[in-house]
mmCIF file of C-alpha atoms and ligand atoms in Angstrom:
data_model
loop_
_atom_site.group_PDB
_atom_site.id
_atom_site.type_symbol
_atom_site.label_atom_id
_atom_site.label_comp_id
_atom_site.label_asym_id
_atom_site.label_seq_id
_atom_site.Cartn_x
_atom_site.Cartn_y
_atom_site.Cartn_z
ATOM 1 C CA UNK A 1 -0.096 -0.038 -0.169
ATOM 2 C CA UNK A 2 2.611 2.280 1.069
ATOM 3 C CA UNK A 3 4.255 2.746 -2.698
ATOM 4 C CA UNK A 4 1.422 5.142 -3.356
ATOM 5 C CA UNK A 5 2.779 7.477 -1.383
ATOM 6 C CA UNK A 6 5.073 10.497 -2.736
ATOM 7 C CA UNK A 7 7.772 11.874 -0.210
ATOM 8 C CA UNK A 8 6.506 14.714 1.856
ATOM 9 C CA UNK A 9 8.481 18.062 1.663
ATOM 10 C CA UNK A 10 10.599 18.479 4.790
ATOM 11 C CA UNK A 11 10.199 21.004 7.287
ATOM 12 C CA UNK A 12 11.483 24.129 6.465
ATOM 13 C CA UNK A 13 12.737 25.286 9.630
ATOM 14 C CA UNK A 14 13.430 21.774 11.273
ATOM 15 C CA UNK A 15 15.168 20.684 7.972
ATOM 16 C CA UNK A 16 17.710 23.252 8.737
ATOM 17 C CA UNK A 17 18.626 21.264 12.276
ATOM 18 C CA UNK A 18 19.854 18.333 10.126
ATOM 19 C CA UNK A 19 21.937 20.731 7.472
ATOM 20 C CA UNK A 20 23.437 22.585 10.411
ATOM 21 C CA UNK A 21 24.578 19.689 12.371
ATOM 22 C CA UNK A 22 26.014 18.063 9.267
ATOM 23 C CA UNK A 23 28.015 21.290 7.909
ATOM 24 C CA UNK A 24 31.348 20.405 9.118
ATOM 25 C CA UNK A 25 32.590 24.054 9.122
ATOM 26 C CA UNK A 26 33.732 25.236 12.449
ATOM 27 C CA UNK A 27 32.573 28.378 12.250
ATOM 28 C CA UNK A 28 29.098 28.022 11.626
ATOM 29 C CA UNK A 29 26.252 30.105 12.980
ATOM 30 C CA UNK A 30 22.716 28.852 13.733
ATOM 31 C CA UNK A 31 20.015 31.392 13.228
ATOM 32 C CA UNK A 32 17.483 28.862 12.466
ATOM 33 C CA UNK A 33 15.168 27.404 14.588
ATOM 34 C CA UNK A 34 13.820 29.143 17.637
ATOM 35 C CA UNK A 35 15.729 28.297 20.656
ATOM 36 C CA UNK A 36 17.314 30.351 22.969
ATOM 37 C CA UNK A 37 21.313 30.474 23.331
ATOM 38 C CA UNK A 38 23.532 31.851 26.269
ATOM 39 C CA UNK A 39 26.812 33.146 25.693
ATOM 40 C CA UNK A 40 28.189 29.726 25.657
ATOM 41 C CA UNK A 41 25.745 28.785 22.959
ATOM 42 C CA UNK A 42 24.197 26.680 25.159
ATOM 43 C CA UNK A 43 20.502 26.186 25.868
ATOM 44 C CA UNK A 44 20.709 25.285 29.712
ATOM 45 C CA UNK A 45 18.164 23.663 31.801
ATOM 46 C CA UNK A 46 16.770 26.784 33.869
ATOM 47 C CA UNK A 47 17.902 27.052 37.561
ATOM 48 C CA UNK A 48 14.055 26.943 38.860
ATOM 49 C CA UNK A 49 13.340 24.045 36.714
ATOM 50 C CA UNK A 50 16.031 22.265 38.102
ATOM 51 C CA UNK A 51 15.047 22.961 41.749
ATOM 52 C CA UNK A 52 11.332 22.152 40.444
ATOM 53 C CA UNK A 53 12.462 18.668 39.437
ATOM 54 C CA UNK A 54 14.395 17.950 42.532
ATOM 55 C CA UNK A 55 11.265 18.886 44.462
ATOM 56 C CA UNK A 56 9.266 16.586 42.054
ATOM 57 C CA UNK A 57 11.570 13.766 42.199
ATOM 58 C CA UNK A 58 11.300 13.572 46.195
ATOM 59 C CA UNK A 59 7.296 14.147 46.073
ATOM 60 C CA UNK A 60 6.236 11.976 43.323
ATOM 61 C CA UNK A 61 4.855 8.518 44.511
ATOM 62 C CA UNK A 62 3.226 7.434 41.230
ATOM 63 C CA UNK A 63 3.408 7.933 37.814
ATOM 64 C CA UNK A 64 -0.483 6.832 37.202
ATOM 65 C CA UNK A 65 -2.684 8.878 34.701
ATOM 66 C CA UNK A 66 -3.227 12.725 35.831
ATOM 67 C CA UNK A 67 -6.138 12.990 33.750
ATOM 68 C CA UNK A 68 -7.603 14.480 30.287
ATOM 69 C CA UNK A 69 -7.332 17.696 31.365
ATOM 70 C CA UNK A 70 -3.708 17.424 32.484
ATOM 71 C CA UNK A 71 -2.599 18.999 36.018
ATOM 72 C CA UNK A 72 -5.177 21.686 37.096
ATOM 73 C CA UNK A 73 -3.005 23.482 38.984
ATOM 74 C CA UNK A 74 -0.965 23.995 36.131
ATOM 75 C CA UNK A 75 -3.907 25.202 34.265
ATOM 76 C CA UNK A 76 -4.659 27.479 36.714
ATOM 77 C CA UNK A 77 -1.290 29.059 36.802
ATOM 78 C CA UNK A 78 -1.182 29.332 33.130
ATOM 79 C CA UNK A 79 -4.907 30.661 33.085
ATOM 80 C CA UNK A 80 -3.454 33.158 35.612
ATOM 81 C CA UNK A 81 -0.354 34.274 34.208
ATOM 82 C CA UNK A 82 -1.998 34.897 30.766
ATOM 83 C CA UNK A 83 -5.217 36.486 32.088
ATOM 84 C CA UNK A 84 -4.036 37.639 35.518
ATOM 85 C CA UNK A 85 -6.768 39.624 37.478
ATOM 86 C CA UNK A 86 -8.993 40.661 34.158
ATOM 87 C CA UNK A 87 -12.634 40.273 34.849
ATOM 88 C CA UNK A 88 -12.954 37.740 32.193
ATOM 89 C CA UNK A 89 -10.176 35.406 34.020
ATOM 90 C CA UNK A 90 -13.288 33.773 35.964
ATOM 91 C CA UNK A 91 -14.378 32.430 32.490
ATOM 92 C CA UNK A 92 -11.316 30.835 31.042
ATOM 93 C CA UNK A 93 -11.121 26.911 31.205
ATOM 94 C CA UNK A 94 -7.627 25.519 30.379
ATOM 95 C CA UNK A 95 -6.438 22.296 29.016
ATOM 96 C CA UNK A 96 -2.721 21.017 29.645
ATOM 97 C CA UNK A 97 -1.639 19.790 26.043
ATOM 98 C CA UNK A 98 1.648 18.496 24.517
ATOM 99 C CA UNK A 99 3.247 22.044 23.587
ATOM 100 C CA UNK A 100 1.877 24.663 22.119
ATOM 101 C CA UNK A 101 1.107 22.987 18.929
ATOM 102 C CA UNK A 102 -0.976 20.630 20.882
ATOM 103 C CA UNK A 103 -3.310 23.786 22.070
ATOM 104 C CA UNK A 104 -2.871 24.875 18.559
ATOM 105 C CA UNK A 105 -4.186 21.855 17.379
ATOM 106 C CA UNK A 106 -6.523 20.922 19.504
ATOM 107 C CA UNK A 107 -8.384 24.517 19.535
ATOM 108 C CA UNK A 108 -8.556 24.215 16.002
ATOM 109 C CA UNK A 109 -10.419 20.495 16.143
ATOM 110 C CA UNK A 110 -13.058 21.975 18.549
ATOM 111 C CA UNK A 111 -13.509 25.244 16.334
ATOM 112 C CA UNK A 112 -13.760 23.457 13.175
ATOM 113 C CA UNK A 113 -16.669 21.198 15.012
ATOM 114 C CA UNK A 114 -18.614 24.774 14.795
ATOM 115 C CA UNK A 115 -17.464 26.963 12.183
ATOM 116 C CA UNK A 116 -19.764 28.119 10.044
ATOM 117 C CA UNK A 117 -17.086 29.500 7.388
ATOM 118 C CA UNK A 118 -14.438 26.748 7.644
ATOM 119 C CA UNK A 119 -11.926 29.326 6.683
ATOM 120 C CA UNK A 120 -9.223 30.909 9.233
ATOM 121 C CA UNK A 121 -7.448 34.063 9.021
ATOM 122 C CA UNK A 122 -3.403 34.405 9.492
ATOM 123 C CA UNK A 123 -1.253 36.954 9.612
ATOM 124 C CA UNK A 124 0.972 37.800 6.371
ATOM 125 C CA UNK A 125 3.532 36.268 7.076
ATOM 126 C CA UNK A 126 2.734 33.707 10.039
ATOM 127 C CA UNK A 127 4.720 30.973 11.550
ATOM 128 C CA UNK A 128 5.335 28.366 8.924
ATOM 129 C CA UNK A 129 3.665 25.467 11.072
ATOM 130 C CA UNK A 130 0.405 27.223 11.300
ATOM 131 C CA UNK A 131 -0.404 26.160 7.825
ATOM 132 C CA UNK A 132 -0.373 22.588 8.428
ATOM 133 C CA UNK A 133 -1.858 22.668 11.627
ATOM 134 C CA UNK A 134 -4.938 24.371 10.522
ATOM 135 C CA UNK A 135 -5.030 22.972 7.228
ATOM 136 C CA UNK A 136 -4.746 19.313 8.418
ATOM 137 C CA UNK A 137 -7.972 20.040 10.655
ATOM 138 C CA UNK A 138 -9.521 20.963 7.608
ATOM 139 C CA UNK A 139 -9.810 24.909 7.868
ATOM 140 C CA UNK A 140 -8.922 26.826 4.226
ATOM 141 C CA UNK A 141 -6.507 29.506 4.866
ATOM 142 C CA UNK A 142 -6.612 33.116 4.088
ATOM 143 C CA UNK A 143 -4.423 35.774 4.880
ATOM 144 C CA UNK A 144 -4.594 39.583 6.502
ATOM 145 C CA UNK A 145 -2.008 42.207 5.990
ATOM 146 C CA UNK A 146 0.393 42.325 8.921
ATOM 147 C CA UNK A 147 4.086 43.062 7.764
ATOM 148 C CA UNK A 148 5.238 46.237 5.661
ATOM 149 C CA UNK A 149 8.219 44.320 4.366
ATOM 150 C CA UNK A 150 9.806 47.957 3.250
ATOM 151 C CA UNK A 151 9.988 49.445 6.614
ATOM 152 C CA UNK A 152 9.647 45.916 8.818
ATOM 153 C CA UNK A 153 6.694 47.199 10.883
ATOM 154 C CA UNK A 154 3.434 46.318 11.341
ATOM 155 C CA UNK A 155 1.284 47.794 8.492
ATOM 156 C CA UNK A 156 -1.394 48.350 10.586
ATOM 157 C CA UNK A 157 -3.964 50.504 8.450
ATOM 158 C CA UNK A 158 -3.667 47.565 6.064
ATOM 159 C CA UNK A 159 -4.420 45.365 8.798
ATOM 160 C CA UNK A 160 -7.203 47.376 10.243
ATOM 161 C CA UNK A 161 -9.045 48.055 7.149
ATOM 162 C CA UNK A 162 -8.843 44.171 6.575
ATOM 163 C CA UNK A 163 -10.226 43.669 10.067
ATOM 164 C CA UNK A 164 -13.033 45.650 9.597
ATOM 165 C CA UNK A 165 -14.566 43.603 6.842
ATOM 166 C CA UNK A 166 -14.818 40.558 9.209
ATOM 167 C CA UNK A 167 -17.322 39.736 11.107
ATOM 168 C CA UNK A 168 -19.052 37.036 13.400
ATOM 169 C CA UNK A 169 -18.004 34.022 11.023
ATOM 170 C CA UNK A 170 -14.386 34.744 11.189
ATOM 171 C CA UNK A 171 -11.465 33.173 13.255
ATOM 172 C CA UNK A 172 -8.402 35.239 13.226
ATOM 173 C CA UNK A 173 -5.098 33.879 14.601
ATOM 174 C CA UNK A 174 -2.842 36.512 16.373
ATOM 175 C CA UNK A 175 0.557 36.314 17.948
ATOM 176 C CA UNK A 176 -0.157 37.664 21.159
ATOM 177 C CA UNK A 177 3.576 38.817 21.512
ATOM 178 C CA UNK A 178 7.064 38.434 19.521
ATOM 179 C CA UNK A 179 5.238 38.035 16.426
ATOM 180 C CA UNK A 180 6.878 35.067 14.279
ATOM 181 C CA UNK A 181 8.858 35.270 11.752
ATOM 182 C CA UNK A 182 8.480 38.868 11.867
ATOM 183 C CA UNK A 183 9.813 40.082 15.016
ATOM 184 C CA UNK A 184 7.219 43.343 14.618
ATOM 185 C CA UNK A 185 5.174 43.745 16.994
ATOM 186 C CA UNK A 186 1.784 45.423 17.435
ATOM 187 C CA UNK A 187 1.505 48.099 20.253
ATOM 188 C CA UNK A 188 -1.118 48.736 23.034
ATOM 189 C CA UNK A 189 -3.027 51.329 21.098
ATOM 190 C CA UNK A 190 -3.183 49.059 17.835
ATOM 191 C CA UNK A 191 -4.381 46.218 20.184
ATOM 192 C CA UNK A 192 -7.113 48.658 22.159
ATOM 193 C CA UNK A 193 -8.323 49.331 18.344
ATOM 194 C CA UNK A 194 -8.237 45.758 17.162
ATOM 195 C CA UNK A 195 -10.464 44.929 20.285
ATOM 196 C CA UNK A 196 -12.825 47.690 19.651
ATOM 197 C CA UNK A 197 -13.592 46.077 15.936
ATOM 198 C CA UNK A 198 -13.931 42.939 17.844
ATOM 199 C CA UNK A 199 -16.503 43.956 20.199
ATOM 200 C CA UNK A 200 -18.537 45.864 17.204
ATOM 201 C CA UNK A 201 -17.826 42.868 14.381
ATOM 202 C CA UNK A 202 -17.819 39.942 16.470
ATOM 203 C CA UNK A 203 -14.926 37.750 14.953
ATOM 204 C CA UNK A 204 -13.097 35.644 16.883
ATOM 205 C CA UNK A 205 -9.971 35.977 18.160
ATOM 206 C CA UNK A 206 -7.536 33.230 18.607
ATOM 207 C CA UNK A 207 -4.201 34.022 20.141
ATOM 208 C CA UNK A 208 -0.822 32.284 19.873
ATOM 209 C CA UNK A 209 1.035 32.981 22.804
ATOM 210 C CA UNK A 210 4.458 31.253 22.673
ATOM 211 C CA UNK A 211 6.548 33.914 23.671
ATOM 212 C CA UNK A 212 5.501 35.600 26.859
ATOM 213 C CA UNK A 213 8.003 37.459 29.217
ATOM 214 C CA UNK A 214 10.321 37.497 25.976
ATOM 215 C CA UNK A 215 9.194 40.902 24.554
ATOM 216 C CA UNK A 216 8.833 43.605 27.579
ATOM 217 C CA UNK A 217 7.401 41.904 30.395
ATOM 218 C CA UNK A 218 5.221 39.250 31.309
ATOM 219 C CA UNK A 219 2.465 41.315 31.938
ATOM 220 C CA UNK A 220 3.170 43.450 29.180
ATOM 221 C CA UNK A 221 3.491 40.880 26.823
ATOM 222 C CA UNK A 222 -0.154 39.606 27.415
ATOM 223 C CA UNK A 223 -1.748 43.428 26.739
ATOM 224 C CA UNK A 224 -3.261 42.054 23.495
ATOM 225 C CA UNK A 225 -4.806 38.825 24.829
ATOM 226 C CA UNK A 226 -6.173 40.511 27.858
ATOM 227 C CA UNK A 227 -7.771 43.792 25.419
ATOM 228 C CA UNK A 228 -9.095 41.232 23.517
ATOM 229 C CA UNK A 229 -10.623 39.194 26.349
ATOM 230 C CA UNK A 230 -12.298 42.441 27.292
ATOM 231 C CA UNK A 231 -14.028 42.860 24.142
ATOM 232 C CA UNK A 232 -14.486 39.034 22.294
ATOM 233 C CA UNK A 233 -17.639 37.211 23.202
ATOM 234 C CA UNK A 234 -15.736 33.774 22.377
ATOM 235 C CA UNK A 235 -11.699 33.473 22.226
ATOM 236 C CA UNK A 236 -9.183 30.969 22.530
ATOM 237 C CA UNK A 237 -5.571 31.205 23.481
ATOM 238 C CA UNK A 238 -3.007 28.534 22.953
ATOM 239 C CA UNK A 239 0.157 29.075 25.357
ATOM 240 C CA UNK A 240 3.572 27.715 25.298
ATOM 241 C CA UNK A 241 5.870 26.744 28.000
ATOM 242 C CA UNK A 242 8.881 26.035 25.616
ATOM 243 C CA UNK A 243 10.824 28.894 25.517
ATOM 244 C CA UNK A 244 9.763 31.029 28.911
ATOM 245 C CA UNK A 245 10.498 28.033 30.795
ATOM 246 C CA UNK A 246 13.042 26.653 28.364
ATOM 247 C CA UNK A 247 11.313 23.044 28.273
ATOM 248 C CA UNK A 248 11.352 22.387 24.453
ATOM 249 C CA UNK A 249 11.694 18.873 24.804
ATOM 250 C CA UNK A 250 9.029 18.589 27.595
ATOM 251 C CA UNK A 251 6.391 19.659 25.357
ATOM 252 C CA UNK A 252 4.299 21.520 28.010
ATOM 253 C CA UNK A 253 1.346 23.958 26.645
ATOM 254 C CA UNK A 254 -2.110 24.889 27.161
ATOM 255 C CA UNK A 255 -5.375 25.618 25.172
ATOM 256 C CA UNK A 256 -7.404 27.956 26.630
ATOM 257 C CA UNK A 257 -10.948 28.709 26.050
ATOM 258 C CA UNK A 258 -13.121 31.831 26.917
ATOM 259 C CA UNK A 259 -16.791 31.503 26.371
ATOM 260 C CA UNK A 260 -20.045 34.094 27.300
ATOM 261 C CA UNK A 261 -20.621 32.365 30.578
ATOM 262 C CA UNK A 262 -18.963 29.876 32.682
ATOM 263 C CA UNK A 263 -21.440 27.382 31.352
ATOM 264 C CA UNK A 264 -20.583 27.592 27.721
ATOM 265 C CA UNK A 265 -17.085 28.018 28.570
ATOM 266 C CA UNK A 266 -17.369 24.404 30.583
ATOM 267 C CA UNK A 267 -19.053 23.039 27.532
ATOM 268 C CA UNK A 268 -16.413 24.200 25.127
ATOM 269 C CA UNK A 269 -13.792 23.051 26.926
ATOM 270 C CA UNK A 270 -15.357 19.834 27.057
ATOM 271 C CA UNK A 271 -14.855 19.705 22.865
ATOM 272 C CA UNK A 272 -11.390 20.685 23.486
ATOM 273 C CA UNK A 273 -10.883 17.591 25.736
ATOM 274 C CA UNK A 274 -12.737 15.311 23.457
ATOM 275 C CA UNK A 275 -10.488 16.413 20.563
ATOM 276 C CA UNK A 276 -7.436 15.298 23.010
ATOM 277 C CA UNK A 277 -8.690 12.134 23.973
ATOM 278 C CA UNK A 278 -9.431 10.650 20.226
ATOM 279 C CA UNK A 279 -5.651 12.073 19.315
ATOM 280 C CA UNK A 280 -3.142 11.598 22.507
ATOM 281 C CA UNK A 281 -5.551 11.040 25.186
ATOM 282 C CA UNK A 282 -3.920 12.679 28.161
ATOM 283 C CA UNK A 283 -0.734 15.019 28.193
ATOM 284 C CA UNK A 284 2.677 14.118 29.257
ATOM 285 C CA UNK A 285 2.894 15.354 33.137
ATOM 286 C CA UNK A 286 6.506 16.002 33.824
ATOM 287 C CA UNK A 287 7.124 19.550 32.343
ATOM 288 C CA UNK A 288 3.283 20.481 33.286
ATOM 289 C CA UNK A 289 4.191 19.402 36.714
ATOM 290 C CA UNK A 290 7.545 21.602 36.958
ATOM 291 C CA UNK A 291 5.746 24.361 35.494
ATOM 292 C CA UNK A 292 2.851 24.092 38.314
ATOM 293 C CA UNK A 293 5.348 24.003 41.002
ATOM 294 C CA UNK A 294 7.474 27.068 39.501
ATOM 295 C CA UNK A 295 4.489 29.127 39.630
ATOM 296 C CA UNK A 296 2.797 28.262 42.788
ATOM 297 C CA UNK A 297 5.675 28.984 44.967
ATOM 298 C CA UNK A 298 6.483 32.305 45.389
ATOM 299 C CA UNK A 299 10.302 31.845 46.187
ATOM 300 C CA UNK A 300 10.984 29.718 42.676
ATOM 301 C CA UNK A 301 8.615 31.889 40.961
ATOM 302 C CA UNK A 302 10.855 34.791 41.622
ATOM 303 C CA UNK A 303 13.908 32.726 40.746
ATOM 304 C CA UNK A 304 12.345 31.813 37.541
ATOM 305 C CA UNK A 305 11.215 35.547 36.731
ATOM 306 C CA UNK A 306 14.949 36.660 37.319
ATOM 307 C CA UNK A 307 16.305 33.807 34.469
ATOM 308 C CA UNK A 308 13.388 35.178 32.365
ATOM 309 C CA UNK A 309 14.293 38.877 32.686
ATOM 310 C CA UNK A 310 18.094 37.633 32.202
ATOM 311 C CA UNK A 311 17.242 36.118 28.773
ATOM 312 C CA UNK A 312 14.700 38.856 27.357
ATOM 313 C CA UNK A 313 17.809 41.326 28.273
ATOM 314 C CA UNK A 314 20.147 39.524 26.283
ATOM 315 C CA UNK A 315 17.962 39.267 23.401
ATOM 316 C CA UNK A 316 17.645 42.963 23.631
ATOM 317 C CA UNK A 317 21.248 43.565 23.868
ATOM 318 C CA UNK A 318 22.225 41.637 20.922
ATOM 319 C CA UNK A 319 19.573 43.256 18.845
ATOM 320 C CA UNK A 320 21.176 46.755 20.073
ATOM 321 C CA UNK A 321 24.935 45.158 19.244
ATOM 322 C CA UNK A 322 23.828 43.990 15.952
ATOM 323 C CA UNK A 323 22.361 47.259 14.839
ATOM 324 C CA UNK A 324 25.194 49.098 15.947
ATOM 325 C CA UNK A 325 27.541 46.574 13.797
ATOM 326 C CA UNK A 326 25.406 47.295 10.859
ATOM 327 C CA UNK A 327 24.993 51.158 11.326
ATOM 328 C CA UNK A 328 28.850 51.221 11.548
ATOM 329 C CA UNK A 329 29.817 48.515 8.449
ATOM 330 C CA UNK A 330 27.071 50.357 6.339
ATOM 331 C CA UNK A 331 27.021 53.507 7.291
ATOM 332 C CA UNK A 332 23.436 53.671 7.105
ATOM 333 C CA UNK A 333 20.247 52.556 9.468
ATOM 334 C CA UNK A 334 19.167 50.188 6.750
ATOM 335 C CA UNK A 335 18.860 47.732 10.021
ATOM 336 C CA UNK A 336 18.061 49.568 12.658
ATOM 337 C CA UNK A 337 14.212 47.899 12.702
ATOM 338 C CA UNK A 338 16.283 44.829 13.990
ATOM 339 C CA UNK A 339 16.333 46.701 17.468
ATOM 340 C CA UNK A 340 12.895 47.849 17.504
ATOM 341 C CA UNK A 341 11.825 43.955 16.892
ATOM 342 C CA UNK A 342 11.125 42.136 19.806
ATOM 343 C CA UNK A 343 11.656 38.427 20.606
ATOM 344 C CA UNK A 344 13.469 35.734 18.892
ATOM 345 C CA UNK A 345 13.100 36.539 15.344
ATOM 346 C CA UNK A 346 13.429 39.438 12.603
ATOM 347 C CA UNK A 347 12.136 38.753 9.292
ATOM 348 C CA UNK A 348 15.226 40.265 7.154
ATOM 349 C CA UNK A 349 13.026 39.833 4.142
ATOM 350 C CA UNK A 350 16.140 38.102 2.109
ATOM 351 C CA UNK A 351 15.280 36.386 -1.262
ATOM 352 C CA UNK A 352 16.366 32.571 -1.801
ATOM 353 C CA UNK A 353 19.522 33.114 -3.315
ATOM 354 C CA UNK A 354 20.528 35.470 -0.495
ATOM 355 C CA UNK A 355 19.418 32.877 2.161
ATOM 356 C CA UNK A 356 21.128 30.199 0.058
ATOM 357 C CA UNK A 357 24.377 32.203 -0.070
ATOM 358 C CA UNK A 358 24.572 32.891 3.645
ATOM 359 C CA UNK A 359 24.435 29.039 4.063
ATOM 360 C CA UNK A 360 27.128 28.226 1.537
ATOM 361 C CA UNK A 361 29.000 30.865 1.284
ATOM 362 C CA UNK A 362 29.316 31.860 4.987
ATOM 363 C CA UNK A 363 27.460 28.883 7.188
ATOM 364 C CA UNK A 364 25.294 31.058 8.487
ATOM 365 C CA UNK A 365 21.605 28.754 8.935
ATOM 366 C CA UNK A 366 18.570 31.376 8.245
ATOM 367 C CA UNK A 367 15.099 30.300 7.724
ATOM 368 C CA UNK A 368 13.413 30.937 4.165
ATOM 369 C CA UNK A 369 12.640 34.504 3.489
ATOM 370 C CA UNK A 370 15.615 35.596 6.064
ATOM 371 C CA UNK A 371 13.859 34.816 9.145
ATOM 372 C CA UNK A 372 16.889 34.705 11.526
ATOM 373 C CA UNK A 373 16.873 33.885 15.162
ATOM 374 C CA UNK A 374 18.642 36.768 17.029
ATOM 375 C CA UNK A 375 18.851 34.607 20.328
ATOM 376 C CA UNK A 376 21.081 32.216 18.581
ATOM 377 C CA UNK A 377 23.858 34.356 17.961
ATOM 378 C CA UNK A 378 26.368 33.870 21.015
ATOM 379 C CA UNK A 379 28.712 36.490 21.546
ATOM 380 C CA UNK A 380 29.764 39.744 19.956
ATOM 381 C CA UNK A 381 32.354 38.106 17.862
ATOM 382 C CA UNK A 382 29.592 35.793 16.212
ATOM 383 C CA UNK A 383 27.518 39.126 15.949
ATOM 384 C CA UNK A 384 30.099 40.592 13.928
ATOM 385 C CA UNK A 385 30.613 37.586 11.802
ATOM 386 C CA UNK A 386 27.043 37.388 11.116
ATOM 387 C CA UNK A 387 26.842 41.165 10.388
ATOM 388 C CA UNK A 388 29.558 40.454 7.579
ATOM 389 C CA UNK A 389 27.807 37.737 6.403
ATOM 390 C CA UNK A 390 24.396 39.897 5.770
ATOM 391 C CA UNK A 391 26.275 42.864 4.563
ATOM 392 C CA UNK A 392 28.507 40.627 2.051
ATOM 393 C CA UNK A 393 24.645 38.892 0.791
ATOM 394 C CA UNK A 394 22.932 41.956 0.596
ATOM 395 C CA UNK A 395 25.334 44.423 -0.927
HETATM 396 C C1 LMR Y 401 10.406 28.451 15.634
HETATM 397 O O1 LMR Y 401 9.532 28.810 14.983
HETATM 398 O O2 LMR Y 401 11.669 28.464 15.003
HETATM 399 C C2 LMR Y 401 9.678 27.321 16.682
HETATM 400 O O3 LMR Y 401 8.538 27.741 17.378
HETATM 401 C C3 LMR Y 401 10.281 25.889 16.942
HETATM 402 C C4 LMR Y 401 9.233 25.305 15.622
HETATM 403 O O4 LMR Y 401 8.917 24.184 16.253
HETATM 404 O O5 LMR Y 401 9.223 25.514 14.428
#
């Protein structure tokens, strides 16, 4: 039977892991997949996670199932982290999932059951894996304008004009913060405007919040999600602990739903749970249990927040260093947008030949389109080397 298959195309982000690993050149630079690295080029286990792991090791007496929704303490902690004290918090229902992708997939399956118009709106551009996730569920994809590729800022006017045309049958996916791939951020005033449109026209906001704490602060990064929650009738949020807890391989995420009433939220959560049962059944426990321990213990939480602040500051430092070096090398402000972007990524808007030249001539691994993970740059010497490569392929 399998002879009917045609080979699948490799995932454009994941394939870079193999290409980079197999490159024998010693000065190679990986700015491909979104993984935070420290000044040694490592992605260490966070201190707060290590302490939580020791605690968990001592406390855990069984490996029996935790249940379909996962760890309810984890679910409450994540809903608090995302919605804080906003009045809508009480109507939020959460389900622990295997990573942020698990949350995206479950929410998408739940929405597909009730969506009238089986299409979903994504930002142009968006994270490469959004497309297969929503397509596999059955949704058709449409794009709303997001990035102005000339200025590398959000084209707010074009975005708002498009949103004005959407109504109650439309589902719109927003990146809560640290837009992937562009790095270009919506400002609080923009979110307020989007929330006002949502209240008026009734489209359903679907927020992918994979980088809370990586842009400005845990609270500021949730501004958009909270603004939308105050406006929307119904809303969903997929959150991830891969980056802000550095729990990448432990696959920790959370699917959240917000309905008009407590009862509607409960029923909707039931549909998320049944989507889970019919795919992987119950989520893995370990990572979620660690996050629950960290967020519910004030001392441990402080340790974590300090480490998270350190990661954020390092990314901002790398952005500014890269901007300064590029200013010096090009005697222009052409690349200044890099320091204005937030999170791990900036989309440099490079063509295929330039991305290829980065890889073949300079051993620099960037994602198609010129998405670079700023947090993948080790130290100032590597930033300099990267800047040289970029100048060489773009001049
Ligand atoms: C990325 O965008 O590089 C990360 O979110 C990792 C992934 O799975 O693509």
